[in-house]
Tab-separated table of N, CA and C in Angstrom:
chain	number	residue	atom	x	y	z
G	1	MET	N	35.710	96.256	-123.057
G	1	MET	CA	34.317	96.328	-122.499
G	1	MET	C	33.459	95.107	-123.036
G	2	TRP	N	32.465	94.739	-122.307
G	2	TRP	CA	31.561	93.635	-122.691
G	2	TRP	C	30.744	94.063	-123.917
G	3	SER	N	30.662	93.085	-124.804
G	3	SER	CA	29.813	93.330	-126.041
G	3	SER	C	28.297	93.592	-125.688
G	4	TRP	N	27.827	92.951	-124.592
G	4	TRP	CA	26.505	93.074	-124.292
G	4	TRP	C	26.125	94.369	-123.651
G	5	LEU	N	27.089	95.206	-123.351
G	5	LEU	CA	26.935	96.485	-122.798
G	5	LEU	C	26.718	97.585	-123.770
G	6	SER	N	27.133	97.352	-124.983
G	6	SER	CA	27.076	98.370	-126.059
G	6	SER	C	25.644	98.673	-126.268
G	7	GLY	N	25.335	100.060	-126.224
G	7	GLY	CA	23.960	100.447	-126.467
G	7	GLY	C	23.038	100.163	-125.365
G	8	ARG	N	23.350	99.672	-124.281
G	8	ARG	CA	22.416	99.282	-123.157
G	8	ARG	C	22.524	100.095	-122.044
G	9	SER	N	22.891	101.401	-122.161
G	9	SER	CA	23.126	102.158	-120.990
G	9	SER	C	21.806	102.456	-120.248
G	10	THR	N	21.957	102.464	-118.890
G	10	THR	CA	20.700	102.746	-118.148
G	10	THR	C	20.884	104.116	-117.412
G	11	ARG	N	21.609	104.954	-117.954
G	11	ARG	CA	21.788	106.249	-117.485
G	11	ARG	C	20.490	107.080	-117.361
G	12	ARG	N	19.500	106.753	-118.204
G	12	ARG	CA	18.303	107.418	-118.192
G	12	ARG	C	17.420	107.295	-116.902
G	13	ARG	N	17.761	106.242	-116.119
G	13	ARG	CA	17.054	106.075	-114.847
G	13	ARG	C	17.982	106.444	-113.709
G	14	GLY	N	19.198	106.856	-113.923
G	14	GLY	CA	20.095	107.296	-112.981
G	14	GLY	C	21.047	106.137	-112.531
G	15	VAL	N	20.970	105.021	-113.161
G	15	VAL	CA	21.857	103.836	-112.746
G	15	VAL	C	23.159	103.964	-113.420
G	16	ALA	N	24.170	103.556	-112.891
G	16	ALA	CA	25.431	103.601	-113.490
G	16	ALA	C	25.454	102.956	-114.863
G	17	ALA	N	26.074	103.499	-115.850
G	17	ALA	CA	26.040	102.991	-117.245
G	17	ALA	C	26.668	101.678	-117.382
G	18	ALA	N	27.472	101.177	-116.413
G	18	ALA	CA	28.103	99.885	-116.425
G	18	ALA	C	27.149	98.761	-116.034
G	19	VAL	N	26.021	99.105	-115.537
G	19	VAL	CA	24.997	98.031	-115.127
G	19	VAL	C	23.837	98.170	-116.045
G	20	PRO	N	23.614	97.118	-116.921
G	20	PRO	CA	22.578	97.160	-117.849
G	20	PRO	C	21.272	96.812	-117.213
G	21	GLU	N	20.092	97.207	-117.843
G	21	GLU	CA	18.826	96.763	-117.278
G	21	GLU	C	18.554	95.488	-117.661
G	22	LEU	N	17.746	94.791	-116.961
G	22	LEU	CA	17.470	93.271	-117.097
G	22	LEU	C	16.889	93.019	-118.466
G	23	GLN	N	15.833	93.840	-118.967
G	23	GLN	CA	15.348	93.471	-120.308
G	23	GLN	C	16.390	93.563	-121.421
G	24	GLY	N	17.371	94.436	-121.374
G	24	GLY	CA	18.375	94.589	-122.339
G	24	GLY	C	19.402	93.383	-122.289
G	25	ALA	N	19.565	92.824	-121.145
G	25	ALA	CA	20.583	91.762	-120.897
G	25	ALA	C	19.959	90.350	-121.106
G	26	LEU	N	18.716	90.204	-121.349
G	26	LEU	CA	18.239	88.833	-121.429
G	26	LEU	C	18.815	87.976	-122.486
G	27	PRO	N	19.179	88.539	-123.627
G	27	PRO	CA	19.921	87.652	-124.680
G	27	PRO	C	21.183	87.147	-123.993
G	28	ARG	N	22.005	87.944	-123.416
G	28	ARG	CA	23.251	87.505	-122.800
G	28	ARG	C	23.053	86.441	-121.776
G	29	ILE	N	21.971	86.625	-120.958
G	29	ILE	CA	21.598	85.723	-119.871
G	29	ILE	C	21.279	84.380	-120.460
G	30	ALA	N	20.450	84.405	-121.511
G	30	ALA	CA	19.991	83.148	-122.112
G	30	ALA	C	21.169	82.298	-122.767
G	31	ALA	N	22.161	83.121	-123.251
G	31	ALA	CA	23.338	82.465	-123.910
G	31	ALA	C	24.171	81.785	-122.774
G	32	GLU	N	24.253	82.464	-121.646
G	32	GLU	CA	24.945	81.918	-120.465
G	32	GLU	C	24.371	80.609	-120.001
G	33	PHE	N	23.016	80.631	-119.945
G	33	PHE	CA	22.311	79.397	-119.507
G	33	PHE	C	22.417	78.225	-120.528
G	34	GLU	N	22.439	78.616	-121.790
G	34	GLU	CA	22.596	77.641	-122.886
G	34	GLU	C	23.944	77.078	-122.701
G	35	ARG	N	24.970	77.804	-122.545
G	35	ARG	CA	26.349	77.287	-122.342
G	35	ARG	C	26.461	76.467	-121.193
G	36	ALA	N	25.791	76.733	-120.118
G	36	ALA	CA	25.805	75.918	-118.899
G	36	ALA	C	25.229	74.591	-119.133
G	37	ARG	N	24.067	74.563	-119.843
G	37	ARG	CA	23.386	73.331	-120.227
G	37	ARG	C	24.286	72.478	-121.051
G	38	ARG	N	24.857	73.074	-122.085
G	38	ARG	CA	25.665	72.346	-123.062
G	38	ARG	C	26.911	71.710	-122.454
G	39	TYR	N	27.482	72.439	-121.509
G	39	TYR	CA	28.724	71.865	-120.869
G	39	TYR	C	28.476	71.385	-119.423
G	40	GLU	N	27.351	71.315	-119.145
G	40	GLU	CA	26.891	70.754	-117.800
G	40	GLU	C	27.617	71.489	-116.608
G	41	ARG	N	27.457	72.714	-116.605
G	41	ARG	CA	28.073	73.602	-115.556
G	41	ARG	C	26.927	74.237	-114.729
G	42	THR	N	27.432	74.684	-113.587
G	42	THR	CA	26.526	75.352	-112.664
G	42	THR	C	26.487	76.838	-112.929
G	43	VAL	N	25.338	77.431	-112.628
G	43	VAL	CA	25.247	78.933	-112.709
G	43	VAL	C	24.482	79.375	-111.433
G	44	THR	N	24.946	80.259	-110.657
G	44	THR	CA	24.360	80.782	-109.511
G	44	THR	C	23.761	82.065	-109.777
G	45	VAL	N	22.417	82.302	-109.362
G	45	VAL	CA	21.722	83.518	-109.517
G	45	VAL	C	21.525	84.082	-108.149
G	46	ALA	N	22.074	85.342	-107.922
G	46	ALA	CA	21.852	86.056	-106.664
G	46	ALA	C	20.956	87.255	-106.926
G	47	VAL	N	20.157	87.491	-106.003
G	47	VAL	CA	19.182	88.687	-106.082
G	47	VAL	C	19.477	89.499	-104.793
G	48	PHE	N	19.718	90.833	-105.072
G	48	PHE	CA	19.983	91.755	-103.933
G	48	PHE	C	18.910	92.770	-103.931
G	49	THR	N	18.488	93.132	-102.675
G	49	THR	CA	17.487	94.251	-102.574
G	49	THR	C	17.829	94.980	-101.334
G	50	LEU	N	17.416	96.252	-101.261
G	50	LEU	CA	17.623	97.119	-100.139
G	50	LEU	C	16.300	97.237	-99.411
G	51	ASP	N	16.290	97.595	-98.157
G	51	ASP	CA	15.063	97.957	-97.402
G	51	ASP	C	14.475	99.085	-98.118
G	52	ALA	N	13.331	98.972	-98.577
G	52	ALA	CA	12.651	100.032	-99.388
G	52	ALA	C	12.430	101.310	-98.609
G	53	THR	N	12.309	101.265	-97.297
G	53	THR	CA	12.107	102.452	-96.460
G	53	THR	C	13.379	103.349	-96.450
G	54	ASP	N	14.534	102.675	-96.696
G	54	ASP	CA	15.816	103.435	-96.670
G	54	ASP	C	16.077	104.183	-97.806
G	55	HIS	N	15.641	103.656	-99.034
G	55	HIS	CA	16.012	104.290	-100.336
G	55	HIS	C	14.734	104.308	-101.195
G	56	ALA	N	14.363	105.343	-101.663
G	56	ALA	CA	13.146	105.436	-102.491
G	56	ALA	C	13.476	104.828	-103.852
G	57	SER	N	14.746	104.939	-104.388
G	57	SER	CA	15.022	104.396	-105.606
G	57	SER	C	16.267	103.444	-105.446
G	58	SER	N	16.001	102.251	-104.771
G	58	SER	CA	17.095	101.449	-104.401
G	58	SER	C	17.993	100.958	-105.456
G	59	THR	N	17.559	100.688	-106.614
G	59	THR	CA	18.493	100.233	-107.630
G	59	THR	C	19.537	101.192	-108.128
G	60	GLU	N	19.223	102.441	-108.033
G	60	GLU	CA	20.159	103.439	-108.296
G	60	GLU	C	21.359	103.405	-107.429
G	61	HIS	N	21.180	103.056	-106.173
G	61	HIS	CA	22.262	102.976	-105.226
G	61	HIS	C	22.917	101.576	-105.205
G	62	LEU	N	22.116	100.499	-105.304
G	62	LEU	CA	22.593	99.144	-105.047
G	62	LEU	C	23.378	98.586	-106.255
G	63	CYS	N	22.886	98.761	-107.481
G	63	CYS	CA	23.515	98.109	-108.725
G	63	CYS	C	24.984	98.487	-108.815
G	64	PRO	N	25.226	99.754	-108.858
G	64	PRO	CA	26.691	100.009	-108.982
G	64	PRO	C	27.666	99.521	-107.945
G	65	VAL	N	27.129	99.424	-106.731
G	65	VAL	CA	27.913	98.883	-105.594
G	65	VAL	C	28.102	97.294	-105.742
G	66	VAL	N	27.081	96.694	-106.097
G	66	VAL	CA	27.187	95.176	-106.466
G	66	VAL	C	28.108	94.916	-107.591
G	67	ARG	N	27.975	95.818	-108.619
G	67	ARG	CA	28.996	95.620	-109.832
G	67	ARG	C	30.381	95.685	-109.348
G	68	GLU	N	30.714	96.506	-108.512
G	68	GLU	CA	32.035	96.762	-107.912
G	68	GLU	C	32.510	95.492	-107.167
G	69	ALA	N	31.602	94.705	-106.533
G	69	ALA	CA	31.895	93.656	-105.662
G	69	ALA	C	32.029	92.235	-106.426
G	70	VAL	N	31.674	92.188	-107.599
G	70	VAL	CA	31.652	90.863	-108.215
G	70	VAL	C	32.915	90.579	-109.150
G	71	ARG	N	33.081	89.354	-109.621
G	71	ARG	CA	34.098	89.099	-110.479
G	71	ARG	C	33.832	89.586	-111.923
G	72	GLU	N	34.824	89.773	-112.658
G	72	GLU	CA	34.603	90.417	-114.100
G	72	GLU	C	33.720	89.372	-114.893
G	73	THR	N	33.765	88.098	-114.611
G	73	THR	CA	32.966	87.116	-115.347
G	73	THR	C	31.488	87.160	-114.984
G	74	ASP	N	31.129	87.712	-113.912
G	74	ASP	CA	29.735	87.809	-113.435
G	74	ASP	C	28.965	88.849	-114.149
G	75	LEU	N	27.703	88.501	-114.354
G	75	LEU	CA	26.778	89.417	-115.084
G	75	LEU	C	25.893	90.068	-114.143
G	76	VAL	N	25.979	91.442	-113.979
G	76	VAL	CA	25.148	92.178	-113.008
G	76	VAL	C	24.104	92.933	-113.853
G	77	VAL	N	22.766	92.844	-113.500
G	77	VAL	CA	21.751	93.499	-114.137
G	77	VAL	C	20.819	94.167	-113.126
G	78	CYS	N	20.353	95.292	-113.577
G	78	CYS	CA	19.417	96.093	-112.694
G	78	CYS	C	17.986	95.830	-113.206
G	79	ASP	N	17.156	95.566	-112.222
G	79	ASP	CA	15.742	95.297	-112.489
G	79	ASP	C	15.013	96.477	-111.779
G	80	PRO	N	14.820	97.595	-112.357
G	80	PRO	CA	14.263	98.798	-111.616
G	80	PRO	C	12.733	98.526	-111.345
G	81	VAL	N	12.071	97.797	-112.175
G	81	VAL	CA	10.608	97.603	-111.960
G	81	VAL	C	10.483	96.734	-110.627
G	82	ALA	N	11.220	95.821	-110.426
G	82	ALA	CA	11.112	95.024	-109.213
G	82	ALA	C	12.009	95.514	-108.117
G	83	ARG	N	12.840	96.583	-108.359
G	83	ARG	CA	13.744	97.246	-107.449
G	83	ARG	C	14.725	96.226	-106.720
G	84	ARG	N	15.412	95.595	-107.754
G	84	ARG	CA	16.453	94.624	-107.253
G	84	ARG	C	17.598	94.630	-108.357
G	85	CYS	N	18.640	93.973	-107.810
G	85	CYS	CA	19.841	93.787	-108.612
G	85	CYS	C	20.105	92.293	-108.729
G	86	VAL	N	20.193	91.825	-109.878
G	86	VAL	CA	20.448	90.385	-110.168
G	86	VAL	C	21.755	90.082	-110.735
G	87	VAL	N	22.440	89.090	-110.033
G	87	VAL	CA	23.765	88.672	-110.500
G	87	VAL	C	23.837	87.371	-110.975
G	88	VAL	N	24.291	87.044	-112.252
G	88	VAL	CA	24.457	85.768	-112.808
G	88	VAL	C	25.984	85.409	-112.616
G	89	MET	N	26.214	84.336	-111.862
G	89	MET	CA	27.556	83.894	-111.629
G	89	MET	C	27.840	82.581	-112.248
G	90	PRO	N	28.483	82.497	-113.436
G	90	PRO	CA	28.772	81.357	-114.080
G	90	PRO	C	29.823	80.431	-113.397
G	91	GLU	N	29.508	79.076	-113.446
G	91	GLU	CA	30.456	78.158	-112.834
G	91	GLU	C	30.759	78.295	-111.358
G	92	ILE	N	29.751	78.823	-110.707
G	92	ILE	CA	29.758	78.851	-109.152
G	92	ILE	C	28.746	77.967	-108.544
G	93	GLY	N	29.106	77.223	-107.695
G	93	GLY	CA	28.249	76.183	-107.014
G	93	GLY	C	27.597	76.893	-105.801
G	94	ALA	N	26.716	75.970	-105.122
G	94	ALA	CA	25.945	76.584	-103.993
G	94	ALA	C	26.750	77.129	-102.794
G	95	GLU	N	27.893	76.393	-102.423
G	95	GLU	CA	28.679	76.823	-101.376
G	95	GLU	C	29.519	78.047	-101.669
G	96	GLU	N	30.144	78.042	-102.780
G	96	GLU	CA	30.876	79.286	-103.249
G	96	GLU	C	29.979	80.489	-103.436
G	97	GLY	N	28.807	80.210	-103.916
G	97	GLY	CA	27.870	81.335	-104.186
G	97	GLY	C	27.254	81.867	-102.814
G	98	ARG	N	27.162	80.966	-101.868
G	98	ARG	CA	26.700	81.499	-100.537
G	98	ARG	C	27.824	82.364	-99.901
G	99	ARG	N	29.118	82.043	-100.080
G	99	ARG	CA	30.187	82.803	-99.574
G	99	ARG	C	30.245	84.105	-100.326
G	100	ALA	N	30.108	84.000	-101.626
G	100	ALA	CA	30.112	85.304	-102.500
G	100	ALA	C	29.083	86.306	-102.139
G	101	VAL	N	27.842	85.652	-101.988
G	101	VAL	CA	26.726	86.548	-101.606
G	101	VAL	C	26.916	87.207	-100.182
G	102	GLY	N	27.414	86.428	-99.286
G	102	GLY	CA	27.723	87.025	-97.973
G	102	GLY	C	28.702	88.161	-98.027
G	103	ARG	N	29.740	87.924	-98.738
G	103	ARG	CA	30.786	88.923	-98.989
G	103	ARG	C	30.238	90.154	-99.661
G	104	MET	N	29.346	89.996	-100.696
G	104	MET	CA	28.792	91.119	-101.448
G	104	MET	C	27.785	91.902	-100.543
G	105	ARG	N	27.001	91.148	-99.699
G	105	ARG	CA	26.073	91.816	-98.792
G	105	ARG	C	26.830	92.628	-97.717
G	106	GLU	N	27.895	92.189	-97.266
G	106	GLU	CA	28.652	92.966	-96.354
G	106	GLU	C	29.230	94.190	-96.994
G	107	LEU	N	29.729	94.064	-98.037
G	107	LEU	CA	30.343	95.179	-98.767
G	107	LEU	C	29.230	96.237	-99.060
G	108	CYS	N	28.127	95.771	-99.669
G	108	CYS	CA	27.085	96.668	-99.948
G	108	CYS	C	26.475	97.441	-98.717
G	109	ALA	N	26.265	96.636	-97.723
G	109	ALA	CA	25.757	97.268	-96.376
G	109	ALA	C	26.760	98.256	-95.939
G	110	LYS	N	27.945	98.044	-95.901
G	110	LYS	CA	29.061	98.835	-95.428
G	110	LYS	C	28.956	100.190	-96.260
G	111	GLN	N	28.947	100.073	-97.607
G	111	GLN	CA	29.074	101.243	-98.522
G	111	GLN	C	27.670	102.046	-98.473
G	112	LEU	N	26.569	101.360	-98.421
G	112	LEU	CA	25.286	101.981	-98.469
G	112	LEU	C	24.678	102.429	-97.192
G	113	ARG	N	25.301	101.800	-96.115
G	113	ARG	CA	24.782	102.091	-94.666
G	113	ARG	C	23.280	101.712	-94.542
G	114	CYS	N	22.883	100.644	-95.033
G	114	CYS	CA	21.563	100.204	-94.827
G	114	CYS	C	21.419	98.650	-95.031
G	115	PRO	N	20.424	98.060	-94.561
G	115	PRO	CA	20.225	96.588	-94.659
G	115	PRO	C	20.187	96.153	-96.149
G	116	VAL	N	20.940	95.055	-96.430
G	116	VAL	CA	20.933	94.472	-97.773
G	116	VAL	C	20.553	92.996	-97.683
G	117	ARG	N	19.569	92.651	-98.541
G	117	ARG	CA	19.142	91.278	-98.556
G	117	ARG	C	19.804	90.628	-99.690
G	118	GLY	N	20.360	89.400	-99.523
G	118	GLY	CA	20.875	88.577	-100.579
G	118	GLY	C	20.282	87.291	-100.638
G	119	ASP	N	19.796	86.901	-101.837
G	119	ASP	CA	19.103	85.620	-101.987
G	119	ASP	C	19.902	84.855	-103.133
G	120	LEU	N	19.733	83.536	-103.134
G	120	LEU	CA	20.579	82.600	-103.931
G	120	LEU	C	19.854	81.518	-104.461
G	121	ALA	N	20.127	81.161	-105.839
G	121	ALA	CA	19.502	79.847	-106.317
G	121	ALA	C	20.625	79.372	-107.228
G	122	VAL	N	20.650	78.070	-107.488
G	122	VAL	CA	21.636	77.442	-108.399
G	122	VAL	C	21.055	76.643	-109.488
G	123	PHE	N	21.534	76.886	-110.689
G	123	PHE	CA	21.151	76.039	-111.855
G	123	PHE	C	22.120	74.796	-111.831
G	124	PRO	N	21.655	73.636	-112.050
G	124	PRO	CA	20.267	73.181	-112.321
G	124	PRO	C	19.513	72.661	-111.065
G	125	ARG	N	20.142	72.840	-109.920
G	125	ARG	CA	19.435	72.223	-108.609
G	125	ARG	C	18.121	72.937	-108.367
G	126	ASP	N	18.063	74.289	-108.488
G	126	ASP	CA	16.880	74.999	-108.042
G	126	ASP	C	15.964	75.384	-109.192
G	127	GLY	N	16.353	75.119	-110.447
G	127	GLY	CA	15.610	75.488	-111.624
G	127	GLY	C	16.460	75.466	-112.841
G	128	TRP	N	15.666	75.377	-114.017
G	128	TRP	CA	16.344	75.324	-115.338
G	128	TRP	C	16.302	76.616	-116.169
G	129	MET	N	15.333	77.473	-115.794
G	129	MET	CA	15.069	78.809	-116.413
G	129	MET	C	15.503	79.927	-115.566
G	130	PHE	N	16.042	80.929	-116.221
G	130	PHE	CA	16.359	82.169	-115.414
G	130	PHE	C	15.303	82.793	-114.531
G	131	PRO	N	14.061	82.918	-115.095
G	131	PRO	CA	12.889	83.516	-114.181
G	131	PRO	C	12.781	82.521	-113.099
G	132	ASP	N	12.659	81.323	-113.285
G	132	ASP	CA	12.493	80.260	-112.145
G	132	ASP	C	13.584	80.487	-111.118
G	133	LEU	N	14.902	80.685	-111.468
G	133	LEU	CA	15.888	80.715	-110.517
G	133	LEU	C	15.804	82.090	-109.722
G	134	VAL	N	15.415	83.191	-110.495
G	134	VAL	CA	15.189	84.401	-109.705
G	134	VAL	C	14.132	84.262	-108.609
G	135	GLU	N	12.959	83.579	-108.931
G	135	GLU	CA	11.955	83.269	-108.026
G	135	GLU	C	12.388	82.362	-106.889
G	136	ALA	N	13.104	81.347	-107.243
G	136	ALA	CA	13.588	80.384	-106.264
G	136	ALA	C	14.645	81.091	-105.331
G	137	ALA	N	15.475	81.980	-105.901
G	137	ALA	CA	16.378	82.648	-104.979
G	137	ALA	C	15.737	83.570	-103.998
G	138	GLN	N	14.656	84.143	-104.359
G	138	GLN	CA	13.957	84.967	-103.385
G	138	GLN	C	13.259	84.231	-102.356
G	139	LYS	N	13.181	82.892	-102.360
G	139	LYS	CA	12.576	82.022	-101.381
G	139	LYS	C	13.694	81.447	-100.523
G	140	GLN	N	14.964	81.656	-100.883
G	140	GLN	CA	16.137	81.053	-100.221
G	140	GLN	C	16.992	82.264	-99.766
G	141	VAL	N	16.691	82.862	-98.637
G	141	VAL	CA	17.469	83.942	-98.190
G	141	VAL	C	18.760	83.383	-97.515
G	142	VAL	N	19.888	84.070	-98.053
G	142	VAL	CA	21.154	83.643	-97.529
G	142	VAL	C	21.283	83.740	-95.981
G	143	THR	N	20.841	84.870	-95.484
G	143	THR	CA	20.664	84.904	-93.987
G	143	THR	C	19.452	85.710	-93.665
G	144	ASP	N	18.813	85.364	-92.656
G	144	ASP	CA	17.637	86.056	-92.157
G	144	ASP	C	17.840	87.538	-91.668
G	145	GLU	N	19.055	87.665	-91.112
G	145	GLU	CA	19.372	88.935	-90.516
G	145	GLU	C	19.945	89.915	-91.464
G	146	PRO	N	19.329	91.069	-91.660
G	146	PRO	CA	19.869	92.093	-92.658
G	146	PRO	C	21.168	92.609	-92.093
G	147	ILE	N	22.187	92.814	-92.992
G	147	ILE	CA	23.472	93.382	-92.616
G	147	ILE	C	23.423	94.799	-92.814
G	148	GLY	N	23.912	95.679	-91.850
G	148	GLY	CA	24.161	96.978	-92.076
G	148	GLY	C	23.284	98.029	-91.155
G	149	ARG	N	22.576	97.469	-90.279
G	149	ARG	CA	21.874	98.385	-89.357
G	149	ARG	C	22.645	98.654	-88.091
C-alpha cells in the first residue's frame, strides 16, 4: 500500500478509504512536482467533476470510480470542498493525458450514469505549481460535451 495513504482515510466523509483528501496528500504532491522539476519530466493534472444537479455529494461517487480507472503510479485525491477529484499523472504528456482523461471520463460516465467533466493541464507547459495547474486545467476542458447523458 502507498505510504502516503497511511492515516489519511477519508471514510469520515463517506469517500472510499483508498482515496485521500487533497489536504492530506499535499506533501506527496509536492514531492512529485519536485521530482519532475529535478529530472525535467512532465506531470499531467486532471480534474474531474460531476454535474452537481445529479449528485448532491459528487466526490463520494466520483473519486472511487476515478481511482479504479487510473494507473497505480497516478495519485488520485478527493477535494470535497470544491466537489472535485484531482489526478496527478507523473511522466504523462499532453497527448497521452488527453487520451487518458477521455478514457476515464467514459468509464466514469458509464458507471455513474451521469455527465462527467474532465479537465487537463500539463507541468511545466501550463504552470509550475500544483494550484496553478488545477486552475489551468479547469480552463482547458478536454471536450465540451459531457459524456453520459
